[in-house]
Coordinates of C-alpha atoms and ligand atoms in Angstrom, one line a residue:
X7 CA -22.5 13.9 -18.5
X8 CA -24.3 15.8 -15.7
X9 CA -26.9 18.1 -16.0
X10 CA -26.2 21.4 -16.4
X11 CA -28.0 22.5 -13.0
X12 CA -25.9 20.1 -11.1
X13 CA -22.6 21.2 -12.9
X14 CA -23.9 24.8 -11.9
X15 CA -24.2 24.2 -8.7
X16 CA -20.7 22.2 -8.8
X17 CA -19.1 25.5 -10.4
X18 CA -20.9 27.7 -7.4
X19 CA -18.9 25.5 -5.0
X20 CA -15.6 25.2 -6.2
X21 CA -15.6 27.5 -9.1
X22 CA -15.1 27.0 -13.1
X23 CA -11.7 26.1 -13.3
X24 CA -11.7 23.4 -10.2
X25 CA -14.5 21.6 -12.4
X26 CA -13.2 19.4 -14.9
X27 CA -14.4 17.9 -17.7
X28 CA -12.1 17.3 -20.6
X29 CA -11.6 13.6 -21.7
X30 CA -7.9 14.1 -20.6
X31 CA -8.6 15.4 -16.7
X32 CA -11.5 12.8 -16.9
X33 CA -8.8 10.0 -18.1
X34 CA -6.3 10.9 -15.7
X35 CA -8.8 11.7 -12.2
X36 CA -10.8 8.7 -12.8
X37 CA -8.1 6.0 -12.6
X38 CA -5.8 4.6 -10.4
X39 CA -2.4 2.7 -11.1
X40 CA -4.2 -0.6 -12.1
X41 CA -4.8 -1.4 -15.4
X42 CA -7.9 -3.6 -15.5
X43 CA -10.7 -0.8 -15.7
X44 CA -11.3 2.1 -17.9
X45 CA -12.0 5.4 -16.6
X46 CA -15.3 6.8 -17.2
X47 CA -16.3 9.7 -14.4
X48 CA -18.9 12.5 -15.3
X49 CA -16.6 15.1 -13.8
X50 CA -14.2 15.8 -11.2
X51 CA -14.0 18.6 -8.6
X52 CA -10.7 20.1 -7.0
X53 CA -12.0 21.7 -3.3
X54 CA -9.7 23.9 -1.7
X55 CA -11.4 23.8 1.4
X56 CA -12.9 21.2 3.7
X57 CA -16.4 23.3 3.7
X58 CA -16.0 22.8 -0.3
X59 CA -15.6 19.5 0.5
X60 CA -19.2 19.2 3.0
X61 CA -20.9 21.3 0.2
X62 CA -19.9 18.7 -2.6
X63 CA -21.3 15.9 -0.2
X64 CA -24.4 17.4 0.3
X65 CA -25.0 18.0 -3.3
X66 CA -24.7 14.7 -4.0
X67 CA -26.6 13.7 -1.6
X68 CA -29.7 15.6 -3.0
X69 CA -29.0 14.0 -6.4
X70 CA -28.2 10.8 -5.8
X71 CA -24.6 11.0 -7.5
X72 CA -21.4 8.8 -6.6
X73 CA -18.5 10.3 -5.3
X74 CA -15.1 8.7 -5.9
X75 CA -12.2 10.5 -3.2
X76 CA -9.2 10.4 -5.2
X77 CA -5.6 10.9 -3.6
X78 CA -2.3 10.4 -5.7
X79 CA -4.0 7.5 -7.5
X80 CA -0.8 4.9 -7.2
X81 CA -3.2 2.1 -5.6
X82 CA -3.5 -1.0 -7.1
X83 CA -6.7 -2.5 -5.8
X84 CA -9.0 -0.4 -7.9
X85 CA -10.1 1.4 -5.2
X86 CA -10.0 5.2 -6.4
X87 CA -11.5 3.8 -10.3
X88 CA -14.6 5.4 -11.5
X89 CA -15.9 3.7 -13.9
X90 CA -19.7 4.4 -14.3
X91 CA -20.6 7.6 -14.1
X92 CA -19.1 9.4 -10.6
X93 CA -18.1 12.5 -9.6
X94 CA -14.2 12.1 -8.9
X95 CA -12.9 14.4 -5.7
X96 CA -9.8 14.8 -5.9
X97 CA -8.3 16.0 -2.6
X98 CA -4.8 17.2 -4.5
X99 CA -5.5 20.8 -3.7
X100 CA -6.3 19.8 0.3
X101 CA -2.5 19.8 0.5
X102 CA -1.3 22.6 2.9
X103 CA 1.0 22.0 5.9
X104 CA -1.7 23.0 9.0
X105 CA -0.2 23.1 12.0
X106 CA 2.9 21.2 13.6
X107 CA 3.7 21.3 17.5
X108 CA 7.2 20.9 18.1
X109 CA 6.2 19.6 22.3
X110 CA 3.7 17.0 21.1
X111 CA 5.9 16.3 17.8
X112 CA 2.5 16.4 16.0
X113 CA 1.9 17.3 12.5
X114 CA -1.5 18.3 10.7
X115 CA -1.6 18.0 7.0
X116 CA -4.2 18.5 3.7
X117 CA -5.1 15.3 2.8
X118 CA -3.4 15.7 -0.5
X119 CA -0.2 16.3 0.9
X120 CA 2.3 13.9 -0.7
X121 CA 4.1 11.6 1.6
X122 CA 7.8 12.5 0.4
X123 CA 6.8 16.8 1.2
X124 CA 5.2 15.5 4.4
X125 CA 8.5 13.2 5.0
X126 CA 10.6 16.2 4.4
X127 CA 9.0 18.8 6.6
X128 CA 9.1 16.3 9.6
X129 CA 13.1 16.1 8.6
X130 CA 13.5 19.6 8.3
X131 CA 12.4 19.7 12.0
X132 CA 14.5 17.0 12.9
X133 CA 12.1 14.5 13.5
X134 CA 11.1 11.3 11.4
X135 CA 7.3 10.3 9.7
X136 CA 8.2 6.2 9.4
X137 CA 5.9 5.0 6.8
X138 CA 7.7 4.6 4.1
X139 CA 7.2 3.0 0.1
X140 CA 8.2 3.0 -3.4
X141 CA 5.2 5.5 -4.4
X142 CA 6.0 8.1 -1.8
X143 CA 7.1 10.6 -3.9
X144 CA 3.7 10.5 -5.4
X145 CA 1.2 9.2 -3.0
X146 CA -0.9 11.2 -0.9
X147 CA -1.2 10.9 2.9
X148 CA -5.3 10.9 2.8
X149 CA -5.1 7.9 0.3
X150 CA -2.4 6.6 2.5
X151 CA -4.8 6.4 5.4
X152 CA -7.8 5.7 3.3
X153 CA -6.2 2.3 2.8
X154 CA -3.8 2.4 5.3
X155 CA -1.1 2.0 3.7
X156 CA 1.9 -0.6 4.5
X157 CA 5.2 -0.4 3.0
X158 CA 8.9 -1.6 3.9
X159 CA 9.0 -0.2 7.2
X160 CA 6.5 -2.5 8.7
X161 CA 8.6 -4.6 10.7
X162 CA 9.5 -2.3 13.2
X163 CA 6.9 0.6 12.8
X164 CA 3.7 -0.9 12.0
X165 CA 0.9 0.3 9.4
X166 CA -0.1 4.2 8.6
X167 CA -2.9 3.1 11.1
X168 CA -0.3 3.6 14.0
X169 CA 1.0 7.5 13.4
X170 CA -2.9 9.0 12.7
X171 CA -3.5 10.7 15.6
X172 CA -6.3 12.7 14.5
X173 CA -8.3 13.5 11.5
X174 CA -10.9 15.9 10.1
X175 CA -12.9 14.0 7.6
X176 CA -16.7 14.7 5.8
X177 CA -18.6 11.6 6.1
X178 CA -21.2 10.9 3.7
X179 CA -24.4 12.2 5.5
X180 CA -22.2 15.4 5.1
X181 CA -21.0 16.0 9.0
X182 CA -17.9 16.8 9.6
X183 CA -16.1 15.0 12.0
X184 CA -12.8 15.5 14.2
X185 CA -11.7 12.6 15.5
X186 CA -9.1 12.1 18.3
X187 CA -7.6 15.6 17.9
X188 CA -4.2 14.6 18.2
X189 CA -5.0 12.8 21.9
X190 CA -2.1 10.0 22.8
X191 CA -4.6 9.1 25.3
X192 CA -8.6 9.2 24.7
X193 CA -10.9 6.4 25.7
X194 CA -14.1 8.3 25.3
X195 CA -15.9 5.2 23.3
X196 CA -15.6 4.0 19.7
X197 CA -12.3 5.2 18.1
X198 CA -14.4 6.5 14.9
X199 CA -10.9 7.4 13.8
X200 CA -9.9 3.8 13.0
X201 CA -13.0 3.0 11.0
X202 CA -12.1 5.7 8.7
X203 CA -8.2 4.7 8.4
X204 CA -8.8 1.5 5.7
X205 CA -11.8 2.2 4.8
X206 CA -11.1 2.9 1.3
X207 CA -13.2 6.0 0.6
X208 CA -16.4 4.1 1.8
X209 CA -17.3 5.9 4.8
X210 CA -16.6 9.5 3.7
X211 CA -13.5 11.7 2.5
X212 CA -10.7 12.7 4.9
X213 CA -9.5 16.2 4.6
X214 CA -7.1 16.3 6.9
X215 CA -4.4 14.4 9.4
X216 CA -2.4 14.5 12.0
X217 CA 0.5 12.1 12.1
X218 CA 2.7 11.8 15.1
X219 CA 6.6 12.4 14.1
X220 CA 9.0 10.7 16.4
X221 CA 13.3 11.1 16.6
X222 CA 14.7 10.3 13.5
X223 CA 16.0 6.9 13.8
X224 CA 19.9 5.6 14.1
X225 CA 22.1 5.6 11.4
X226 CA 21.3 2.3 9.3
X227 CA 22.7 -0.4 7.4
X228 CA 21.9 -2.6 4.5
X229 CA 22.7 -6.2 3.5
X230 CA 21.6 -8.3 0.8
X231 CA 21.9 -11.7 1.3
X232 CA 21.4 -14.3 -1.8
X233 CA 19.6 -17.2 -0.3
X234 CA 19.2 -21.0 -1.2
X235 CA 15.6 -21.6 -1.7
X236 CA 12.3 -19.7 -0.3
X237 CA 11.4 -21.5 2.9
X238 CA 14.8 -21.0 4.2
X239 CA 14.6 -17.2 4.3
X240 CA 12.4 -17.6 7.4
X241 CA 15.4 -18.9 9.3
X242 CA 17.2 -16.1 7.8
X243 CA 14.6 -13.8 9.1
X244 CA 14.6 -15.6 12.3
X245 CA 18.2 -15.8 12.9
X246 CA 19.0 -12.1 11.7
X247 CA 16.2 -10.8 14.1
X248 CA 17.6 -12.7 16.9
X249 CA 20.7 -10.7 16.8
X250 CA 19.6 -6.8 15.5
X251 CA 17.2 -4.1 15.2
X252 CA 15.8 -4.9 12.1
X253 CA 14.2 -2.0 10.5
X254 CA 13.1 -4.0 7.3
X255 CA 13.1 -7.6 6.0
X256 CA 12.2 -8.1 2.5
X257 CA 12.8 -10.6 -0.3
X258 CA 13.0 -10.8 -4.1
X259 CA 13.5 -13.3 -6.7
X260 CA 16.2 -13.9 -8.9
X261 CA 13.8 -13.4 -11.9
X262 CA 12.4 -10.3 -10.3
X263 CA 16.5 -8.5 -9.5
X264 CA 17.0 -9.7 -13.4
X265 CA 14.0 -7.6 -14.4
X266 CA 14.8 -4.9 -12.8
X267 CA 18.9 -4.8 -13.3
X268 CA 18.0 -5.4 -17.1
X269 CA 15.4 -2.5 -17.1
X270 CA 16.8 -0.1 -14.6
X271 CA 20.2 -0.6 -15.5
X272 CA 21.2 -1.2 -11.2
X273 CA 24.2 -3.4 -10.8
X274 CA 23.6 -6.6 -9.7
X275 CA 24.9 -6.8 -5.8
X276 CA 27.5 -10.0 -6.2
X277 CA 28.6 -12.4 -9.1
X278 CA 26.6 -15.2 -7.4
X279 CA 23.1 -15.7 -8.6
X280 CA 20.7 -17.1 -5.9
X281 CA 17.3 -18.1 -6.5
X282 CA 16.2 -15.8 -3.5
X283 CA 17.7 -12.3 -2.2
X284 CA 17.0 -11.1 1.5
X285 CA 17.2 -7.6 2.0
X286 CA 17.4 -6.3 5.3
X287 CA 18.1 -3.3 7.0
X288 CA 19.3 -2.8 10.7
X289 CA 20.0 -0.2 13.2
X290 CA 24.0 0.1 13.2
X291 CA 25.1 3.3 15.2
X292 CA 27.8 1.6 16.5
X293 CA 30.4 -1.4 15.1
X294 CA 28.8 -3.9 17.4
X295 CA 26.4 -4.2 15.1
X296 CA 28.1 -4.8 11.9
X297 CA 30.2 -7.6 13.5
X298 CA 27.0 -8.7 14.8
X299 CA 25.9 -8.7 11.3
X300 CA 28.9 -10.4 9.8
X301 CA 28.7 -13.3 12.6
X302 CA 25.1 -14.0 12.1
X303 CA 25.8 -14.1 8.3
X304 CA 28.7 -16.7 8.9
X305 CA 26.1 -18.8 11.1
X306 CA 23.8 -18.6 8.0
X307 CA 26.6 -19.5 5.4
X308 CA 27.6 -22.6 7.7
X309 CA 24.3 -23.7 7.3
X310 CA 23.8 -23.3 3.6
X311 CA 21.1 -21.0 3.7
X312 CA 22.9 -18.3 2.2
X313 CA 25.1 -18.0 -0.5
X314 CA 26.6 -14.6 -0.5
X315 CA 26.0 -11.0 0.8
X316 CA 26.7 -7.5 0.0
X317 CA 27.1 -4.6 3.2
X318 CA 26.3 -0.9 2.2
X319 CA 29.5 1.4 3.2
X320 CA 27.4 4.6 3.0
X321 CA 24.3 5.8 2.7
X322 CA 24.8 6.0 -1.5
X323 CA 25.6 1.9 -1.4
X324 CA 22.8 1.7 1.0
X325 CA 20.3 3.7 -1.4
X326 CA 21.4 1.3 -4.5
X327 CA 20.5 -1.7 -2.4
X328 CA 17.1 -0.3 -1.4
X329 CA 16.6 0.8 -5.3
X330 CA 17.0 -3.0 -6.0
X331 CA 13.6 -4.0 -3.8
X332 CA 11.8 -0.7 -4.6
X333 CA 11.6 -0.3 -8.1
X334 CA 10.6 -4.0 -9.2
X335 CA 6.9 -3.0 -8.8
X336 CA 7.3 -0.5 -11.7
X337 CA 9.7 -2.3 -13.4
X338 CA 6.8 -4.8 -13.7
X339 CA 4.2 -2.9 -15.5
X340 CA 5.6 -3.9 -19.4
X341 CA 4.4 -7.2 -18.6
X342 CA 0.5 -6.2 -17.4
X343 CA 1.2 -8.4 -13.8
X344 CA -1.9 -9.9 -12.2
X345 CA -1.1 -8.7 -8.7
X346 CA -1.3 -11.0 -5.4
X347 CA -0.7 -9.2 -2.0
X348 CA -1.3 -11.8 0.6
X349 CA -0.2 -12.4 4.1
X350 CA -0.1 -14.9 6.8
X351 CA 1.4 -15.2 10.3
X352 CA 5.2 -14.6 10.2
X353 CA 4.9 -17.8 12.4
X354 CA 3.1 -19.7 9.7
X355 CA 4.9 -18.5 6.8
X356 CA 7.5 -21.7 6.3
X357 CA 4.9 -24.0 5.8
X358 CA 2.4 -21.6 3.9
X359 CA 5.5 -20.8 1.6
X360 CA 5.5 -24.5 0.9
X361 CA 2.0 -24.9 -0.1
X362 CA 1.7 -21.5 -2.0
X363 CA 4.8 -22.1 -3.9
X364 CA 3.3 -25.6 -5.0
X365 CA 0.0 -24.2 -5.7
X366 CA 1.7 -21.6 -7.8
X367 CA 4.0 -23.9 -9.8
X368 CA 1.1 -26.0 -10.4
X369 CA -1.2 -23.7 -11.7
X370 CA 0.9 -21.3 -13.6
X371 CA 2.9 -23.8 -15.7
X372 CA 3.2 -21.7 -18.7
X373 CA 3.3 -17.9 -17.1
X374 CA 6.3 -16.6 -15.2
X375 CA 5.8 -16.4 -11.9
X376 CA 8.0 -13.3 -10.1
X377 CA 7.8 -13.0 -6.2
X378 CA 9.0 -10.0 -3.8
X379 CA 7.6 -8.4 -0.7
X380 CA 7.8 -7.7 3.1
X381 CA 8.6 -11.1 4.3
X382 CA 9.4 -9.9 7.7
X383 CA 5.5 -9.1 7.6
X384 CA 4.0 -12.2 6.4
X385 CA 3.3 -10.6 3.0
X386 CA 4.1 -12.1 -0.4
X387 CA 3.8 -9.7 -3.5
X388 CA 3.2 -12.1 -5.9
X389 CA 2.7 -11.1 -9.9
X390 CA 2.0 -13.1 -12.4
X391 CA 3.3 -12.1 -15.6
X392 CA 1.2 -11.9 -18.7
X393 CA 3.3 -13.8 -21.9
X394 CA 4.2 -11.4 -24.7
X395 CA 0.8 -11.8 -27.1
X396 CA -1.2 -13.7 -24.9
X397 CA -4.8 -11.8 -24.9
X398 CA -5.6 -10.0 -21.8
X399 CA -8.3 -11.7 -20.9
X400 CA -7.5 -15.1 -21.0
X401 CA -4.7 -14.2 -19.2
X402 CA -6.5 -12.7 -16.5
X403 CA -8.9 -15.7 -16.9
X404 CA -6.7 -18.0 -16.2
X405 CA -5.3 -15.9 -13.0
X406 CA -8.8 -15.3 -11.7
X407 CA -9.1 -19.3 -11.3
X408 CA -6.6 -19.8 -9.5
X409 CA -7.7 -17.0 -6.9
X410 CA -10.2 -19.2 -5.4
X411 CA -7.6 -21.7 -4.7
X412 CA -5.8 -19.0 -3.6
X413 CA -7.9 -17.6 -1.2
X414 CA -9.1 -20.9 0.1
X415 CA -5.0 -22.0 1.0
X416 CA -5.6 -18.5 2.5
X417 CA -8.4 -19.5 4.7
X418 CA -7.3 -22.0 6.2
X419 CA -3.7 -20.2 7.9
X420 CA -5.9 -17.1 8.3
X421 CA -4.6 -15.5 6.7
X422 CA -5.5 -11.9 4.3
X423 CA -6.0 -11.8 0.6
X424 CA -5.1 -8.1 0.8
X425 CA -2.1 -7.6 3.4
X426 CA -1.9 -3.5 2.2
X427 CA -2.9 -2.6 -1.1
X428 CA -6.3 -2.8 0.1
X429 CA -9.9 -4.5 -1.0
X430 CA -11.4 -1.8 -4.2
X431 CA -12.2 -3.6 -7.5
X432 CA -9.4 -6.0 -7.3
X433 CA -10.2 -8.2 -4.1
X434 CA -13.8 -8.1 -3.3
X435 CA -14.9 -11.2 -4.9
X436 CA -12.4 -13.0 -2.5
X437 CA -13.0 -10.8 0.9
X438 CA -14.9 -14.2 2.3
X439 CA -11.9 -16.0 2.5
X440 CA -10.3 -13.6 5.2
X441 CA -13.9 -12.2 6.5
X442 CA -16.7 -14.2 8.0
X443 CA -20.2 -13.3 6.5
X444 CA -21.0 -11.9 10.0
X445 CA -18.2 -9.5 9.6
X446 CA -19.2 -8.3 6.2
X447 CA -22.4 -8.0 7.3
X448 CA -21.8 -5.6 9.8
X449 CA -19.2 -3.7 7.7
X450 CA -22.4 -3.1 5.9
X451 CA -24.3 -2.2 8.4
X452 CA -21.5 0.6 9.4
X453 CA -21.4 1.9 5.8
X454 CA -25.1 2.6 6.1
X455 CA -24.9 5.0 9.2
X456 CA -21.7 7.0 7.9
X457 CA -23.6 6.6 4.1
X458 CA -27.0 6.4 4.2
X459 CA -27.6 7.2 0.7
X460 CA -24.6 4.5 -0.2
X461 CA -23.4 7.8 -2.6
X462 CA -19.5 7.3 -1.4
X463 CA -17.2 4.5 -3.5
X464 CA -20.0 2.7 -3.9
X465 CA -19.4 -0.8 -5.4
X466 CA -15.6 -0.9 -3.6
X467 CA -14.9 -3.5 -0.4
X468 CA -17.8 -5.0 -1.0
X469 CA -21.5 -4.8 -2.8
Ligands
MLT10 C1 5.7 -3.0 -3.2 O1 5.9 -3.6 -2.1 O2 6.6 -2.9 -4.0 C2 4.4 -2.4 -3.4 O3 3.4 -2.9 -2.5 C3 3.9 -2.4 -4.8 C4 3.7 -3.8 -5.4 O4 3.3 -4.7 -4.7 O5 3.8 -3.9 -6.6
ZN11 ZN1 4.3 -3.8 -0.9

């Protein structure tokens, strides 16, 4: 619990009832969508404004008190927890539409915005915002860029890092900075702008963003393609990208389309079962395409790499496909999964697939193993489920030791131990193995001049 003179200076910035303190607001502010740590905040503050926001900074500066930025809280890295004792600002009520320019299709949001409203409004102006993922309809576009968040668009429009084109944020010193105002071009020095995006609340809080909205893209298609075994979806991938404008590439297991047809009561897309699904997605705004897509599929059934495939009709059939990828990470959750989001070169990914899949069987002998992700990225979502009365910790014992392993297979094809869920709680004790010590070091050494008094996320990234 704070002292009363620093919740009465709290209340003078953002007023009684955006001070919370109940168990309940402390409970529900103070975690994120992991399960691994309990929430334990001293309070949490709702500013309305971004000079709320510089006020709060300051005040904690003075005191010495941890501040926790909290967005939609649907990470899974730990990275919005508080666990000992922080004040919790939650950026929900940052969440106005600011400003949109039709010319330089720009749009300047609240930090709390959630992505679907921001998704919308660039719709409703006929234009397109392309980051796109399960959580959107709950995520918040500051936590999005505060670990800049991936998703199943990657393949053809990159991280959130690529549509910031400016931001407001506080830092922890208490400044507030605006950097790159929107600029397509701006080489003035150090692009502040992309320290901030990914850097997981360390640095400061962003208030506010503007994304760059482009044309909305060409109607699409889906296909889900049951494939052989898991190597061979890379010469899927390759020969499907040979021949269309893929818009995603992802996979699934059959143990992971089971879970979630069971649980979410989807239909299953053929009679076939196949060990591994491919689902992809491509531009098709004419027919040339689909035959294009039927005579690459014919190439891949000739070569037994694929054992059957479904083609959305409309955009319903296409939404039912997508539904089949998407929901698996919730559908997850009964079974409290020890969560792996890794990536390597798309180039390297055949023979990384051979060695991770061995080091998995291996190692997990007794605990079903379920894999999905964005395979046209190099990254392999990859949960290990927790047996029905096995106790917690073991379980996540016995996970935590193969990690090393893990992250060591990872050093050597360079490869990331986070791909996009980013570092928090959940990854720092393995950032080595995709960051030199001369890189941490200087991470460090960044932290201190945005947050001198180390009072922002402290103990997330790194210690
Ligand atoms: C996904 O790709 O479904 C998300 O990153 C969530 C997850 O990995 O569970
Ligand atoms: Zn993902």
């Amino acid at each position: 619990m704070l002292p009363d003179h620093i919740l009465n200076q709290l209340v003078s910035i953002v007023g009684e009832s955006r001070l919370l303190l109940d168990a309940d607001d402390l409970q529900h502010f103070g975690i994120d969508r992991t399960t691994e740590w309990q929430a334990a905040p001293s309070a949490v503050v709702l500013p309305e404004t971004v000079q709320e926001v510089q006020s709060i900074v300051r005040l904690a500066n003075q005191h010495n008190l941890a501040i926790v930025p909290s967005g939609g809280r649907t990470g899974l890295s730990g990275g919005a927890v508080a666990t000992d004792g922080e004040l919790v600002v939650a950026l929900d009520r940052l969440n106005k539409i600011i400003d949109f320019n039709p010319l330089d299709r720009s749009l300047t949001v609240g930090a709390g915005t959630i992505t679907a409203q921001l998704q919308q409004f660039a719709e409703q102006q006929g234009l397109f915002y392309p980051v796109d993922f399960a959580s959107s309809g709950s995520s918040q576009i500051g936590g999005n860029i505060a670990t800049n968040a991936g998703g199943i668009k990657v393949i053809k429009y990159g991280m959130t890092r690529n549509w910031v084109i400016g931001l407001k944020v506080v830092t922890g010193t208490g400044e507030i900075l605006e950097l790159n105002k929107g600029l397509a071009k701006n080489n003035t020095g150090y692009d502040l702008r992309h320290l901030f995006i990914g850097s997981e609340g360390t640095l400061g809080l962003i208030c506010e963003a503007t994304v760059q909205l482009i044309q909305p893209p060409p109607e699409s298609t889906v296909m889900v393609l049951g494939v052989n075994d898991f190597a061979t979806i890379m010469d899927v991938l390759k020969c499907f990208s040979s021949g269309l404008d893929l818009s995603a590439f992802e996979f699934f297991s059959q143990s992971a389309l089971e879970k979630v047809v069971a649980y979410r009561g989807h239909a299953t897309p053929f009679q076939t079962s196949a060990p591994f699904y491919a689902l992809l997605e491509f531009a098709s705004a004419d027919q040339g395409a689909i035959d294009q897509a039927m005579q690459l599929f014919e190439h891949c059934t000739e070569q037994g790499w694929v054992l059957d495939a479904v083609i959305s009709q409309s955009l319903t059939q296409a939404k039912n496909l997508w539904k089949l990828r998407e929901d698996i990470s919730e559908t997850l959750w009964q079974w409290q999964p020890y969560k792996n989001d890794i990536s390597v070169r798309v180039s390297r990914m055949p023979d990384f697939i051979r060695e991770v899949d061995q080091l998995v069987a291996q190692s997990y002998p007794d605990f079903e193993v379920v894999w999905y992700g964005h395979i046209g990225d190099g990254n392999l979502h990859l949960n290990i489920l927790k047996p029905e009365g096995f106790p917690v910790d073991q379980f996540h014992a016995n996970c935590v030791n193969v990690s090393a392993e893990m992250g060591q297979l990872l050093a050597d094809y360079e490869g990331s131990v986070s791909a996009e869920h980013g570092v928090g709680l959940l990854k720092k004790e393995y950032l080595h193995y995709s960051r030199s010590a001369a890189e941490i070091d200087m991470m460090r050494s960044i932290k201190r001049v945005f947050d001198p008094n180390h009072i922002m996320n402290p103990g997330k990234v790194f210690d």
